[in-house]
Short mmCIF file of C-alpha atoms and ligand atoms in Angstrom, two decimals:
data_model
loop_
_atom_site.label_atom_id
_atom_site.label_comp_id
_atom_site.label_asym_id
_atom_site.label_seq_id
_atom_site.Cartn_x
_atom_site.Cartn_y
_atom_site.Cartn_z
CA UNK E 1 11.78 -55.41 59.12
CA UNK E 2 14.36 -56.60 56.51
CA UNK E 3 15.72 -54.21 53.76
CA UNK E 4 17.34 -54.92 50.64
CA UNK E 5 20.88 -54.02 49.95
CA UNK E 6 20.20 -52.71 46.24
CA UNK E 7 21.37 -49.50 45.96
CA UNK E 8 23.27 -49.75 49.06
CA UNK E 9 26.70 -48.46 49.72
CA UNK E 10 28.91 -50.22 52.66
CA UNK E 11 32.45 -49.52 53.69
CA UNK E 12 34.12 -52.29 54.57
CA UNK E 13 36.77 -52.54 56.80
CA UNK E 14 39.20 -55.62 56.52
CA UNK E 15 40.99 -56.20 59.10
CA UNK E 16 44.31 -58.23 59.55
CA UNK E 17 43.42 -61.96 60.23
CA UNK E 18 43.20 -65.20 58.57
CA UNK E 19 39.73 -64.40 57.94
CA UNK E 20 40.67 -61.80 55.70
CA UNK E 21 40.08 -64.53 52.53
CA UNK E 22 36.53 -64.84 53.74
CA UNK E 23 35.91 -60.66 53.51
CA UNK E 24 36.57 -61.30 50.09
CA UNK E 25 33.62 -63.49 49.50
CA UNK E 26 31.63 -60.78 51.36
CA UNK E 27 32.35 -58.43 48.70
CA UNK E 28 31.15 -61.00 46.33
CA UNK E 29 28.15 -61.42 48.71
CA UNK E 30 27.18 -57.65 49.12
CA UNK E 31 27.26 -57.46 45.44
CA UNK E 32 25.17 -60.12 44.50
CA UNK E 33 22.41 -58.38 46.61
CA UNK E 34 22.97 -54.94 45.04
CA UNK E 35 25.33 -53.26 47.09
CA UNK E 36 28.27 -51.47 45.89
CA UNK E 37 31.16 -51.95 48.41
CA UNK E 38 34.50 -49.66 49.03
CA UNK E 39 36.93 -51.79 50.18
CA UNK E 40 39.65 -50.17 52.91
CA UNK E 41 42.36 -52.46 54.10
CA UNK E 42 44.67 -52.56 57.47
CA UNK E 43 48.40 -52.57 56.99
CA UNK E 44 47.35 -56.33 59.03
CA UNK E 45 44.86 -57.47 56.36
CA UNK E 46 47.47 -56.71 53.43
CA UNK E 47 48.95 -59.63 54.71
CA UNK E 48 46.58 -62.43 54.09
CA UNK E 49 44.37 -60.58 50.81
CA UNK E 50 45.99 -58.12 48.23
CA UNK E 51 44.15 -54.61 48.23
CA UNK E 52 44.10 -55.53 44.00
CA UNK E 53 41.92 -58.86 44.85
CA UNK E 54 39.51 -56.73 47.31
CA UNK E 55 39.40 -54.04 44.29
CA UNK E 56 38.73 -55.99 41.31
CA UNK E 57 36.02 -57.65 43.19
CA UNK E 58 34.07 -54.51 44.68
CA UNK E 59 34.74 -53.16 41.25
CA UNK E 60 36.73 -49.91 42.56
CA UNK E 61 39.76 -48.93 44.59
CA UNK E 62 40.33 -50.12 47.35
CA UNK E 63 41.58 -47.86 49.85
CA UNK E 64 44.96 -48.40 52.31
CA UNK E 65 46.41 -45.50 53.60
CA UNK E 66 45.60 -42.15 55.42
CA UNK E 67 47.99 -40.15 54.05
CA UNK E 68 47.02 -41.09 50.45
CA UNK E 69 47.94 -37.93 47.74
CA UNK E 70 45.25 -39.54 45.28
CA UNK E 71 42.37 -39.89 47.39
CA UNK E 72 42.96 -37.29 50.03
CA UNK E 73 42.72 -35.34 46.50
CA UNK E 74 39.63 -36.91 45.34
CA UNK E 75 38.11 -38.16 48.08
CA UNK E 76 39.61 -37.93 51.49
CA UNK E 77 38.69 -39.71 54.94
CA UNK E 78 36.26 -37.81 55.83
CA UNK E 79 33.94 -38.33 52.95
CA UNK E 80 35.13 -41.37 52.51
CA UNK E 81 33.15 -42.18 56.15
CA UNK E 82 30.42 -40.36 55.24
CA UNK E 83 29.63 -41.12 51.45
CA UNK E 84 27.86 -44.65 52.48
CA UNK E 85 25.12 -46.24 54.32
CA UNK E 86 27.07 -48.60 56.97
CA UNK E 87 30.57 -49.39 57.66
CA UNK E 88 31.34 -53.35 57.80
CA UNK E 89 34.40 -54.31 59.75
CA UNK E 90 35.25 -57.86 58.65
CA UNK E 91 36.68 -59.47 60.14
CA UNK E 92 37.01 -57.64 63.58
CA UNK E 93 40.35 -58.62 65.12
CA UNK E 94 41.12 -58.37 68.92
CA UNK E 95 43.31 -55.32 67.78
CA UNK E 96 40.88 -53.71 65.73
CA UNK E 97 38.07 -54.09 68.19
CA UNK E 98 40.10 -52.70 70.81
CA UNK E 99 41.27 -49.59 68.66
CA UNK E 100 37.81 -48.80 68.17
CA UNK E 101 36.52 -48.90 71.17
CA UNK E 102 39.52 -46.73 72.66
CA UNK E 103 39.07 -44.27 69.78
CA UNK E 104 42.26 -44.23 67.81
CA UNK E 105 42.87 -43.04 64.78
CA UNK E 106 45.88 -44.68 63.49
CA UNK E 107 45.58 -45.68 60.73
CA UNK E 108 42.86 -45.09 57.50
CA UNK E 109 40.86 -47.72 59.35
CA UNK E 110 40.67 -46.63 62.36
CA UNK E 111 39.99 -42.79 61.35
CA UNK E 112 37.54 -43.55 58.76
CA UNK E 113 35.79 -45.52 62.21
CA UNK E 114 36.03 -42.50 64.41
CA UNK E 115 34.76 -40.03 61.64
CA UNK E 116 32.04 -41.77 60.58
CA UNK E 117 27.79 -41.47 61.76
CA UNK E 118 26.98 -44.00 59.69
CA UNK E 119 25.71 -47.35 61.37
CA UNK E 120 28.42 -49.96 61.63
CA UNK E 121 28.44 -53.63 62.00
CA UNK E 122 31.27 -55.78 63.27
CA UNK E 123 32.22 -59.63 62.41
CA UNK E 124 34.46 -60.53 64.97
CA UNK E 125 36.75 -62.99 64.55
CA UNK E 126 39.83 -64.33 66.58
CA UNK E 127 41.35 -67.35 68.78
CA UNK E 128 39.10 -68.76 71.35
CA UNK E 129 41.15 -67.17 74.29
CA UNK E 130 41.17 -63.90 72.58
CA UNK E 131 37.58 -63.84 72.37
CA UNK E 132 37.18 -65.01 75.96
CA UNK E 133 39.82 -62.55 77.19
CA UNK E 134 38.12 -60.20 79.95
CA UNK E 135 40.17 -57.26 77.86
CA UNK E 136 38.25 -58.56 74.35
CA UNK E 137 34.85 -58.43 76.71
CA UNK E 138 35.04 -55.06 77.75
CA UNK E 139 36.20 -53.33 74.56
CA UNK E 140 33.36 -55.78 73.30
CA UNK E 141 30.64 -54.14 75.58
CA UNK E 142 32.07 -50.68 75.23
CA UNK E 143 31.71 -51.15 71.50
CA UNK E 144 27.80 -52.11 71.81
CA UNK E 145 27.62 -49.33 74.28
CA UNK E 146 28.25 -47.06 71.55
CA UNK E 147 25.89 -48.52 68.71
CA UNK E 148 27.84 -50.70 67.37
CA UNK E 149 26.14 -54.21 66.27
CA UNK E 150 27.80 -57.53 66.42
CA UNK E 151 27.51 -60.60 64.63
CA UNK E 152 29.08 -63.71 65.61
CA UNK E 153 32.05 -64.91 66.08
CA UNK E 154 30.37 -69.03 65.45
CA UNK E 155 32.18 -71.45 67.10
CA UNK E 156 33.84 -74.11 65.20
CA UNK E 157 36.76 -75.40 63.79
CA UNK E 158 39.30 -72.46 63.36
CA UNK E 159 42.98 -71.80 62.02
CA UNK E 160 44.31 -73.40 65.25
CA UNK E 161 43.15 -76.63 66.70
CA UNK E 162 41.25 -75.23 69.70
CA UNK E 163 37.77 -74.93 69.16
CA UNK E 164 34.93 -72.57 70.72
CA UNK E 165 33.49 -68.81 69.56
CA UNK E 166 36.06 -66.85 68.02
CA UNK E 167 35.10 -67.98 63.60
CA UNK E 168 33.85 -65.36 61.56
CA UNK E 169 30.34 -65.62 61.05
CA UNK E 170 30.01 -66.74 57.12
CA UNK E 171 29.44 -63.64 54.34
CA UNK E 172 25.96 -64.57 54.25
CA UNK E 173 25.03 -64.30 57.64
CA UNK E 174 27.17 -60.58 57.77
CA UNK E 175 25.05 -60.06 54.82
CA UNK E 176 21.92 -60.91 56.40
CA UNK E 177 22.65 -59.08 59.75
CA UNK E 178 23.28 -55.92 57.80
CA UNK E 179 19.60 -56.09 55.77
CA UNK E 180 18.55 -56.15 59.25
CA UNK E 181 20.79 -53.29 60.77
CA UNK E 182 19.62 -51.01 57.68
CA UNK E 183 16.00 -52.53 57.92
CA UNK E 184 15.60 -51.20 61.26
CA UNK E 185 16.94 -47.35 60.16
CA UNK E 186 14.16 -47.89 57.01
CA UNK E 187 12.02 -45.69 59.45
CA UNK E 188 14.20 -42.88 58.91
CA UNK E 189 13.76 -43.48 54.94
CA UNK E 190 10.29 -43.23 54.44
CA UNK E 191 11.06 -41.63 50.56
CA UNK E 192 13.35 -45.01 49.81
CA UNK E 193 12.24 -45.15 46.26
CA UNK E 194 10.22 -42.05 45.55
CA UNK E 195 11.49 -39.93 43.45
CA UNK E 196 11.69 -36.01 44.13
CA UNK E 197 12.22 -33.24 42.00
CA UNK E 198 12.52 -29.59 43.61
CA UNK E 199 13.04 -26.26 42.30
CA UNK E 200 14.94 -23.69 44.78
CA UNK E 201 16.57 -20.20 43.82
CA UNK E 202 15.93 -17.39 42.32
CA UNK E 203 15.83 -16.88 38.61
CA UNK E 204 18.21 -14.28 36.59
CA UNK E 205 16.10 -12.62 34.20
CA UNK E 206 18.82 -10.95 31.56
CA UNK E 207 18.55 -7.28 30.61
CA UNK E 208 21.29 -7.58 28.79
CA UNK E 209 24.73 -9.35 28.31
CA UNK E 210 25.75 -7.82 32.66
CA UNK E 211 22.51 -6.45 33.51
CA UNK E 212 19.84 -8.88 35.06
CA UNK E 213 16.70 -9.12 36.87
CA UNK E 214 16.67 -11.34 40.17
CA UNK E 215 15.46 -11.51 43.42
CA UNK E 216 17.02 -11.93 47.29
CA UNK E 217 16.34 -15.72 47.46
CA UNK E 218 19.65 -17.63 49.00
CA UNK E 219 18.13 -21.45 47.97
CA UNK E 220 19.02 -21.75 51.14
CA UNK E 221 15.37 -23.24 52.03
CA UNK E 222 15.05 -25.26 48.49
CA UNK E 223 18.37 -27.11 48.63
CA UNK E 224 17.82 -27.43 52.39
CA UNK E 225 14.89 -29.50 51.66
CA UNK E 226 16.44 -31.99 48.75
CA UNK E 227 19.02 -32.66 50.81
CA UNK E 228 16.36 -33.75 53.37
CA UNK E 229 14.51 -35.49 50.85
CA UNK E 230 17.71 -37.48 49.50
CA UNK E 231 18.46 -38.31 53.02
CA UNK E 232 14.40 -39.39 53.66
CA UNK E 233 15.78 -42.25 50.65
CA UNK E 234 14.37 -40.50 47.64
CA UNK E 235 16.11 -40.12 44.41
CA UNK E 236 16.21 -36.28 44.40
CA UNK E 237 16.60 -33.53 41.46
CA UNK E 238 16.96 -30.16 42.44
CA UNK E 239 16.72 -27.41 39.71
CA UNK E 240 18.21 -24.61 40.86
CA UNK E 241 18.73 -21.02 39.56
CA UNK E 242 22.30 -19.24 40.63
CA UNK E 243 23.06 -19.62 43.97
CA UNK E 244 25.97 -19.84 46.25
CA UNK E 245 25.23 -22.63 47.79
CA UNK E 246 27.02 -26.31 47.67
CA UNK E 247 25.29 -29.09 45.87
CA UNK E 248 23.48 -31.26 48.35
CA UNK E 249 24.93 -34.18 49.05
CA UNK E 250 23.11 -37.18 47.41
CA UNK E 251 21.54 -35.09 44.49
CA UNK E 252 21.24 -34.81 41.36
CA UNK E 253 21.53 -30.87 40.59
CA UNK E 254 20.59 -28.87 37.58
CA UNK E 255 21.54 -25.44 37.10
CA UNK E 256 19.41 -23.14 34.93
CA UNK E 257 19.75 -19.01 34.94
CA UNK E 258 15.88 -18.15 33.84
CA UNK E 259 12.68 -18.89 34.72
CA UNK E 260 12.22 -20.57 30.79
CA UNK E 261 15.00 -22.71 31.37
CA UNK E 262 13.65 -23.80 35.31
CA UNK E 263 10.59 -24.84 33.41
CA UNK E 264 12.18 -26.82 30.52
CA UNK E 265 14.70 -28.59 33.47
CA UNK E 266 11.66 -29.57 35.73
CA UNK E 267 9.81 -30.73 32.72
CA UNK E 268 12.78 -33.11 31.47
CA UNK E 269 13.22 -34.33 35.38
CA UNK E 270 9.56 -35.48 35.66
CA UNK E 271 7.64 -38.26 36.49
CA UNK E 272 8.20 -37.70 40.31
CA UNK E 273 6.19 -38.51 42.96
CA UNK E 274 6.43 -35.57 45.00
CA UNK E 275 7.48 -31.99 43.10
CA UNK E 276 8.61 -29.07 45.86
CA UNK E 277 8.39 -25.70 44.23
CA UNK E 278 10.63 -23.45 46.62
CA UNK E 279 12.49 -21.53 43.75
CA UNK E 280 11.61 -17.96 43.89
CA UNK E 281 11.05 -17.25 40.04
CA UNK E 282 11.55 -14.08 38.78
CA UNK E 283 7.50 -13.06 37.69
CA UNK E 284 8.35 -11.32 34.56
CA UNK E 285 11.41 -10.68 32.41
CA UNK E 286 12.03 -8.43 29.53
CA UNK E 287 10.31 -8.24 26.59
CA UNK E 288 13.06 -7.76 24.56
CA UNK E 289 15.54 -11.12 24.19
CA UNK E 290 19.25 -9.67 26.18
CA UNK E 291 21.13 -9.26 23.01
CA UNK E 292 25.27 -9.38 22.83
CA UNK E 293 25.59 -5.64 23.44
CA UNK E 294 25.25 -3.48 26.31
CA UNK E 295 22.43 -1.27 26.19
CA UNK E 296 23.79 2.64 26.26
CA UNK E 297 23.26 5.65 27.66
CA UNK E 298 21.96 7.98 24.68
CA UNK E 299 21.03 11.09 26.93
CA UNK E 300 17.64 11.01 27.03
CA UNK E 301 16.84 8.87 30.02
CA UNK E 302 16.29 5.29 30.50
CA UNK E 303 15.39 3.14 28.22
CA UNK E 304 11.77 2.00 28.53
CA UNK E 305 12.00 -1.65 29.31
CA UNK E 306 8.86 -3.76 28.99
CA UNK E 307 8.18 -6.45 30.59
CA UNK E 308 6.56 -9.80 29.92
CA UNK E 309 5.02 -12.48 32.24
CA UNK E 310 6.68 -15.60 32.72
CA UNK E 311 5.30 -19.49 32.62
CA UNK E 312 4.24 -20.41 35.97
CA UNK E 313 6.41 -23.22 36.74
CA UNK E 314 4.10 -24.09 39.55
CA UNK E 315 0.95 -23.75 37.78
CA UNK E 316 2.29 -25.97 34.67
CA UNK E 317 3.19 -29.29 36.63
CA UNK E 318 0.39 -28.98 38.74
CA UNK E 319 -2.33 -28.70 36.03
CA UNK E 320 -0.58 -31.28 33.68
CA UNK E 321 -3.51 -33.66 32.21
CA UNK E 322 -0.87 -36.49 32.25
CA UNK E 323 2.08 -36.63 34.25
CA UNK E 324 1.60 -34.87 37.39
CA UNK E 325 3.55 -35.66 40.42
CA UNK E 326 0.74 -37.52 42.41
CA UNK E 327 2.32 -34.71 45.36
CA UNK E 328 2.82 -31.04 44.23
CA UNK E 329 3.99 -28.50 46.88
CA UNK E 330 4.19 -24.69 46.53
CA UNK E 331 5.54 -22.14 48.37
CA UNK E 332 4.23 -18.56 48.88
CA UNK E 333 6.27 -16.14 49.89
CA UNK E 334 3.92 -13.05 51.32
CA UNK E 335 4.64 -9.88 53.06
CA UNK E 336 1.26 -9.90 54.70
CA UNK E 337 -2.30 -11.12 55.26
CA UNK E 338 0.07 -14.57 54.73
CA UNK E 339 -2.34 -17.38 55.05
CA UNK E 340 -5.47 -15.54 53.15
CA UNK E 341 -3.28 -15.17 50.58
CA UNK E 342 -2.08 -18.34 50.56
CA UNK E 343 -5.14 -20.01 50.17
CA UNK E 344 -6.18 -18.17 47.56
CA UNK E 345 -2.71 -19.39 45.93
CA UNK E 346 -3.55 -22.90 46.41
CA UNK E 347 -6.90 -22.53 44.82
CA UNK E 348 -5.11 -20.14 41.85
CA UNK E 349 -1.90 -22.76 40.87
CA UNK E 350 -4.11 -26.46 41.70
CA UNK E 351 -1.33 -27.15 44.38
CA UNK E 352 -1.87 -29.78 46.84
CA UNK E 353 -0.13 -28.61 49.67
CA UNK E 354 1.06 -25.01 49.96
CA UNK E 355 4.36 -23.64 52.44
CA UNK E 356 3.60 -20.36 53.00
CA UNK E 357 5.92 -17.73 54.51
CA UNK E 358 6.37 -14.37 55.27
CA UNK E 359 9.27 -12.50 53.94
CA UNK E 360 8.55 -8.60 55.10
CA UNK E 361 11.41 -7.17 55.72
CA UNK E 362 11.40 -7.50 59.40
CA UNK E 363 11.26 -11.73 59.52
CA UNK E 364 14.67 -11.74 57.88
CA UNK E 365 13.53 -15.06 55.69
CA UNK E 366 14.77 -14.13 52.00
CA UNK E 367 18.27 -15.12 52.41
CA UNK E 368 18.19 -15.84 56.48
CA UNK E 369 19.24 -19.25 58.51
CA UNK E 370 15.45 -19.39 60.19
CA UNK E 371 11.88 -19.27 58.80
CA UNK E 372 8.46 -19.06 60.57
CA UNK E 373 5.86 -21.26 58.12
CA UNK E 374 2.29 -22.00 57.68
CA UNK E 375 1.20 -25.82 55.83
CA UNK E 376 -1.93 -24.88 53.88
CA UNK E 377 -4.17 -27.79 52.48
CA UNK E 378 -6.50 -27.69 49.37
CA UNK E 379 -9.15 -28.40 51.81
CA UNK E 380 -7.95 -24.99 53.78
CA UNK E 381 -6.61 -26.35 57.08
CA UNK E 382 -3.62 -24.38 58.54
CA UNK E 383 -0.99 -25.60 60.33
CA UNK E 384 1.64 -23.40 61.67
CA UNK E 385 5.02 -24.22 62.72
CA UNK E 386 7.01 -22.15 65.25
CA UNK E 387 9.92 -20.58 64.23
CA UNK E 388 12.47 -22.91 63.08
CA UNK E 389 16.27 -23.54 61.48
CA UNK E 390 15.84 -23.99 57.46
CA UNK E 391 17.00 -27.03 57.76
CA UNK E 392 14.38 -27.93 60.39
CA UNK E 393 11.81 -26.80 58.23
CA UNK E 394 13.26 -29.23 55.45
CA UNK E 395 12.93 -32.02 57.47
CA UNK E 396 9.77 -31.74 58.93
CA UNK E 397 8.62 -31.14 55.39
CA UNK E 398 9.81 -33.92 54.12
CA UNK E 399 8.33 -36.00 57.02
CA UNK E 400 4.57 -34.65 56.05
CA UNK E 401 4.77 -35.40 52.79
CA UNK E 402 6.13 -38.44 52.98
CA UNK E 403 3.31 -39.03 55.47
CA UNK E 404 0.98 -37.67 53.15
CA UNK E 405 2.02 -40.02 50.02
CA UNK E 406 1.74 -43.20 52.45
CA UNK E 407 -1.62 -42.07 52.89
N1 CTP A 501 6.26 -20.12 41.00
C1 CTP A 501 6.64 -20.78 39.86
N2 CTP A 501 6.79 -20.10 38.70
C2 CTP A 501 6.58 -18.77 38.64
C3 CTP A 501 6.20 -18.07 39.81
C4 CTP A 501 6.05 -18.77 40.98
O1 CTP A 501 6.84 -22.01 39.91
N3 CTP A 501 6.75 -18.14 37.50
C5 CTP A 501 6.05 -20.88 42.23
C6 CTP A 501 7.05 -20.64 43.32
O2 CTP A 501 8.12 -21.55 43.24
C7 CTP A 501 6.21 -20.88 44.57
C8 CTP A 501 4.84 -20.44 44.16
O3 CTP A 501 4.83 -20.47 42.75
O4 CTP A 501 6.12 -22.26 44.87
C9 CTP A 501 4.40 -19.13 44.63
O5 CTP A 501 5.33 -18.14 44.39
P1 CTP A 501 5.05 -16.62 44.83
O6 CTP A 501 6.14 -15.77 44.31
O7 CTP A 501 4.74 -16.56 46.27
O8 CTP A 501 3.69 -16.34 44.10
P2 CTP A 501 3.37 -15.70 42.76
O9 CTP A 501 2.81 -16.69 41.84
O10 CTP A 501 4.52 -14.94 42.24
O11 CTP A 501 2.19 -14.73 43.19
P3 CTP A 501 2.26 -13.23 43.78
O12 CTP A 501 3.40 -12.57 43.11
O13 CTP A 501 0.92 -12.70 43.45
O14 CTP A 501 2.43 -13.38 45.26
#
């Protein structure tokens, strides 16, 4: 299975050889197909290509140093392995092969390799003996030993007149071998281009100006799961109401305060394929709009404060005449009889799929690391999960549904 590289992101990793030039095509290369590319140079490869030429043709900085002020500010090493899809090294020198496969971290190169999880792909390319050397072979084999996919080196005619394996395969074919590389990890993205919209959080209902109604939700379960989604490949929106929680990586997040404004947000994100309604939205809120002022004491008790329903966030997306998500999962959050209740849920908000939990007091789900759930169809078939880590939960949701929209 072959992948596309649109929407891609590759790190590449140019190392310090005369095949440096050729990395710069690959940029060009990578491009063409829809990649974006971050360039990161060796002290080596700053001797054959200019970190400027590698820059203006991935169209961003190229990075050259570990101890950078700018980008350990913005971005740092770390992310900077993690925020693609696959590392290129191109070309692969003799040195650079060997620091790999020995581990060090030297240099940005060679820590941005050790941090990273992402898939990488090497282009090898040195002198014929080099190549041959029984050192070259072993860091070579201890490199695939480790995941690490190799293409080339072609033999041919080279820098020096000896000839044999040891040329950089050509941009294309590096090109090529990554589709494949990324094709075969398409399994693990069975959302690439779906898009998902979630809600997660509670909802802050304003009393007035410090006063608010709310709930014990953490998010923890919501954002859990559009992180899980963005890394299934979809294009995820979370709305979420106040939390503590870090954005997901991968997602794009919109913050709201009330139930009103959760609705408006989810209505602006639509059309999605698959809509995951895990926010736990405050049912009511007061009648009476939270002015500027505090309401006072006045001595003769509280103040009565009616209350008013809110809109069914739910219940609105999944009974839209036009627009509905073809995929529309609730949650239900119950402190008993959990699946009866459930299912009468489903039938009551014309959800496909409902997650039901239970949040007495003794589970420890609002605002806990684990959650014991129940998958409830339209057609009334349970499914129940032992108990598992949010994130768990996240991904194994994501997983059904994405089984579910494949059909
Ligand atoms: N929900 C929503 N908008 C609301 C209330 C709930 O979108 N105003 C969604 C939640 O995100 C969840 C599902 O509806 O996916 C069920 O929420 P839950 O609080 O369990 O159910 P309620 O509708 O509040 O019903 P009840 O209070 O009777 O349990």
């Amino acid at each position: 299975m072959t992948e596309t590289l649109a929407q891609r992101r590759v790190l590449l990793v140019i190392g310090g050889g005369i095949a440096a030039y050729k990395a710069l095509d690959l940029i060009r290369r990578l491009r063409e197909r829809g990649a974006s590319v971050c360039p990161v140079l060796t002290a080596g490869a700053q001797e054959f290509v200019t970190p400027l030429a590698a820059a203006a043709l991935a169209g961003e900085r190229a990075h050259t140093n570990l101890f950078d002020r700018a980008s350990e500010a913005e971005i740092g090493h770390i992310k900077l392995a993690r925020q693609a899809d696959a590392v290129v090294v191109a070309p692969a020198t003799a040195n650079l092969m060997a620091r790999m496969a020995g581990g060090h971290a030297a240099d940005l190169a060679t820590t941005v390799l050790l941090a990273t999880t992402l898939p990488i792909l090497i282009a090898p390319a040195m002198n014929v003996q080099m190549w041959a050397h029984p050192a070259t072979r072993r860091n070579r084999a201890v490199l695939e030993g480790d995941g690490v996919r190799i293409v080339g080196p072609n033999a041919g005619r080279m820098a020096e007149p000896e000839s044999g394996p040891g040329r950089m395969a050509e941009p294309n074919e590096i090109a090529d071998a990554l589709e494949r590389m990324l094709g075969q990890q398409a399994g693990d993205r069975p959302l690439a281009g779906r898009r998902v919209l979630v809600t997660s959080g509670p909802t802050h209902e304003p009393i007035d100006p410090v006063r608010y109604i709310a709930n014990r939700s953490s998010g923890r379960q919501g954002h859990a799961i559009a992180a899980a989604a963005a890394a299934a490949g979809a294009a995820v929106t979370l709305v979420s109401g106040p939390v503590a929680l870090p954005d997901p990586p991968g997602v794009a997040v919109v913050r709201v305060e009330t139930a009103r404004q959760m609705l408006e947000a989810v209505e602006a994100a639509l059309p999605a394929d698959i809509a995951v309604f895990a926010a736990a939205v405050a049912d009511w809120r007061p009648e009476q709009e939270a002015g500027s002022k505090k309401i006072k004491k006045d001595g003769t008790g509280p103040a009565p404060m009616p209350l008013v329903e809110n809109p069914d966030i739910l219940a609105t997306i999944a009974r839209l005449p036009v627009g509905r998500p073809p995929l529309v999962v609730g949650f239900a959050a119950e402190t008993d009889t959990v699946v009866e209740h459930a299912r009468a849920k489903i039938a009551r908000k014309g959800c496909d799929l409902i997650v039901a939990n239970d949040v007495s007091a003794e589970g420890g789900v609002m605002g806990g690391a684990d959650n014991t759930v129940h998958l409830i169809r339209r057609d009334g078939a349970v499914e129940t999960w032992p108990r598992l880590g949010k994130e768990e939960v996240a991904r194994r949701l994501v997983a059904h549904v994405a089984g579910l929209l494949a059909g």
